[in-house]
Amino acid sequence: MKILLDTANLEKIREYVDSFPIVGVTTNPTILTREGGSDPVDTLIRIRQVLGKDRELHVQLTETTYKKMIEEAYIITRILGDNTYIKVPVSDVGLKVTKKLTEDGINVTQTAILTATQAMLAAEAGAKYVAPYVSRLDNIMGDGISTIADISEIFVNGGYETKILAASFKTAKQVLDTALAGAETATVSVDIFKKLYEHPITSSSIDGFTNDWTNTYGDTLLELFKKVNPNSHFGY
Ligand code: G3P
């Protein structure tokens, strides 16, 4: 499952995207008000510069009427370039906007998905991604993971090319279950991302290897190998 970072924190984006297998960044209006500083357009342009042109940048519309949403999507795409995805909240106007933008060749991520039928209609309207909210569903006694499994099945049955971009995670286990339920992509906070690879036994194992080695040999293999003449040991 591919991973994006759900953040507008430029420092974190810079730190993580070059070092880890991260295919892009997602933002939403709330994230930008929290982390986007006083000039959200400048922040988005800087995020695009950090990401380069090949990684995905998902930006949510702030207009709420059809014509303005289309206009807003066009200008965002024009400025932020290829691999920009316009996040359109699912609703009557949202589905109409998705259909129109898709016909015009603009990538749409239908967001704020809470039901499988919303996802199905978004796929019919041509969305490239649907973004189901796992924790927000779990928090109202829904079942985020089984909703993702339902969406996955609907997409297979319907032969849709639309992918699932699961969002709204509070635990690493939700991310694991999302991958097992058939999502191709998930967007996570930096904190959740770390939890996907950190493990206390892994850390203590690494510490054990380092201590055993250092206590016995002192120098690392790098230092020891540097002392070897590369031409003196093998006849081939
Ligand atoms: O980008 C939308 C989604 O990630 C929202 O997450 O944590 O606000 O429910 P959250």
mmCIF file of N, CA, C and O and ligand atoms in Angstrom, residues 6 28 31 87 133 136 167-170 187, ligand 1:
data_model
loop_
_atom_site.group_PDB
_atom_site.id
_atom_site.type_symbol
_atom_site.label_atom_id
_atom_site.label_comp_id
_atom_site.label_asym_id
_atom_site.label_seq_id
_atom_site.Cartn_x
_atom_site.Cartn_y
_atom_site.Cartn_z
ATOM 1 N N ASP A 6 -0.168 13.219 5.540
ATOM 2 C CA ASP A 6 -1.331 14.094 5.712
ATOM 3 C C ASP A 6 -0.885 15.289 6.564
ATOM 4 O O ASP A 6 -1.125 15.335 7.764
ATOM 5 N N ASN A 28 -5.820 19.451 3.839
ATOM 6 C CA ASN A 28 -7.230 19.839 3.817
ATOM 7 C C ASN A 28 -7.318 21.222 4.477
ATOM 8 O O ASN A 28 -6.308 21.714 5.010
ATOM 9 N N ILE A 31 -6.017 21.257 8.105
ATOM 10 C CA ILE A 31 -4.557 21.073 8.187
ATOM 11 C C ILE A 31 -3.845 22.371 7.813
ATOM 12 O O ILE A 31 -2.894 22.788 8.479
ATOM 13 N N LYS A 87 -9.155 17.839 -4.139
ATOM 14 C CA LYS A 87 -10.027 17.139 -3.181
ATOM 15 C C LYS A 87 -11.391 17.825 -3.167
ATOM 16 O O LYS A 87 -11.501 19.024 -2.865
ATOM 17 N N TYR A 133 -12.850 8.065 5.646
ATOM 18 C CA TYR A 133 -12.304 8.532 6.928
ATOM 19 C C TYR A 133 -12.456 7.437 7.982
ATOM 20 O O TYR A 133 -13.531 7.271 8.572
ATOM 21 N N ARG A 136 -12.958 8.701 11.900
ATOM 22 C CA ARG A 136 -14.217 9.445 12.072
ATOM 23 C C ARG A 136 -15.407 8.489 12.017
ATOM 24 O O ARG A 136 -16.421 8.719 12.679
ATOM 25 N N ALA A 167 -7.984 7.640 4.848
ATOM 26 C CA ALA A 167 -7.524 8.791 5.640
ATOM 27 C C ALA A 167 -8.125 8.717 7.041
ATOM 28 O O ALA A 167 -8.938 7.837 7.323
ATOM 29 N N SER A 168 -7.688 9.669 7.883
ATOM 30 C CA SER A 168 -8.210 9.790 9.236
ATOM 31 C C SER A 168 -7.835 8.575 10.095
ATOM 32 O O SER A 168 -8.680 7.750 10.442
ATOM 33 N N PHE A 169 -6.543 8.498 10.412
ATOM 34 C CA PHE A 169 -6.038 7.384 11.225
ATOM 35 C C PHE A 169 -5.616 7.875 12.598
ATOM 36 O O PHE A 169 -4.961 8.904 12.724
ATOM 37 N N LYS A 170 -5.967 7.098 13.603
ATOM 38 C CA LYS A 170 -5.484 7.395 14.954
ATOM 39 C C LYS A 170 -4.546 6.312 15.454
ATOM 40 O O LYS A 170 -3.863 6.506 16.456
ATOM 41 N N THR A 187 -3.203 7.919 3.612
ATOM 42 C CA THR A 187 -2.489 9.130 4.017
ATOM 43 C C THR A 187 -2.481 9.211 5.531
ATOM 44 O O THR A 187 -3.522 9.026 6.175
HETATM 45 O O1 G3P B 1 -7.430 14.760 5.193
HETATM 46 C C1 G3P B 1 -8.571 14.235 5.762
HETATM 47 C C2 G3P B 1 -8.373 13.296 6.913
HETATM 48 O O2 G3P B 1 -7.051 12.893 7.006
HETATM 49 C C3 G3P B 1 -8.938 13.762 8.197
HETATM 50 O O3 G3P B 1 -8.320 13.161 9.268
HETATM 51 O O4 G3P B 1 -7.646 12.983 11.623
HETATM 52 O O5 G3P B 1 -8.958 14.968 10.859
HETATM 53 O O6 G3P B 1 -10.049 12.739 11.013
HETATM 54 P P1 G3P B 1 -8.780 13.483 10.774
#
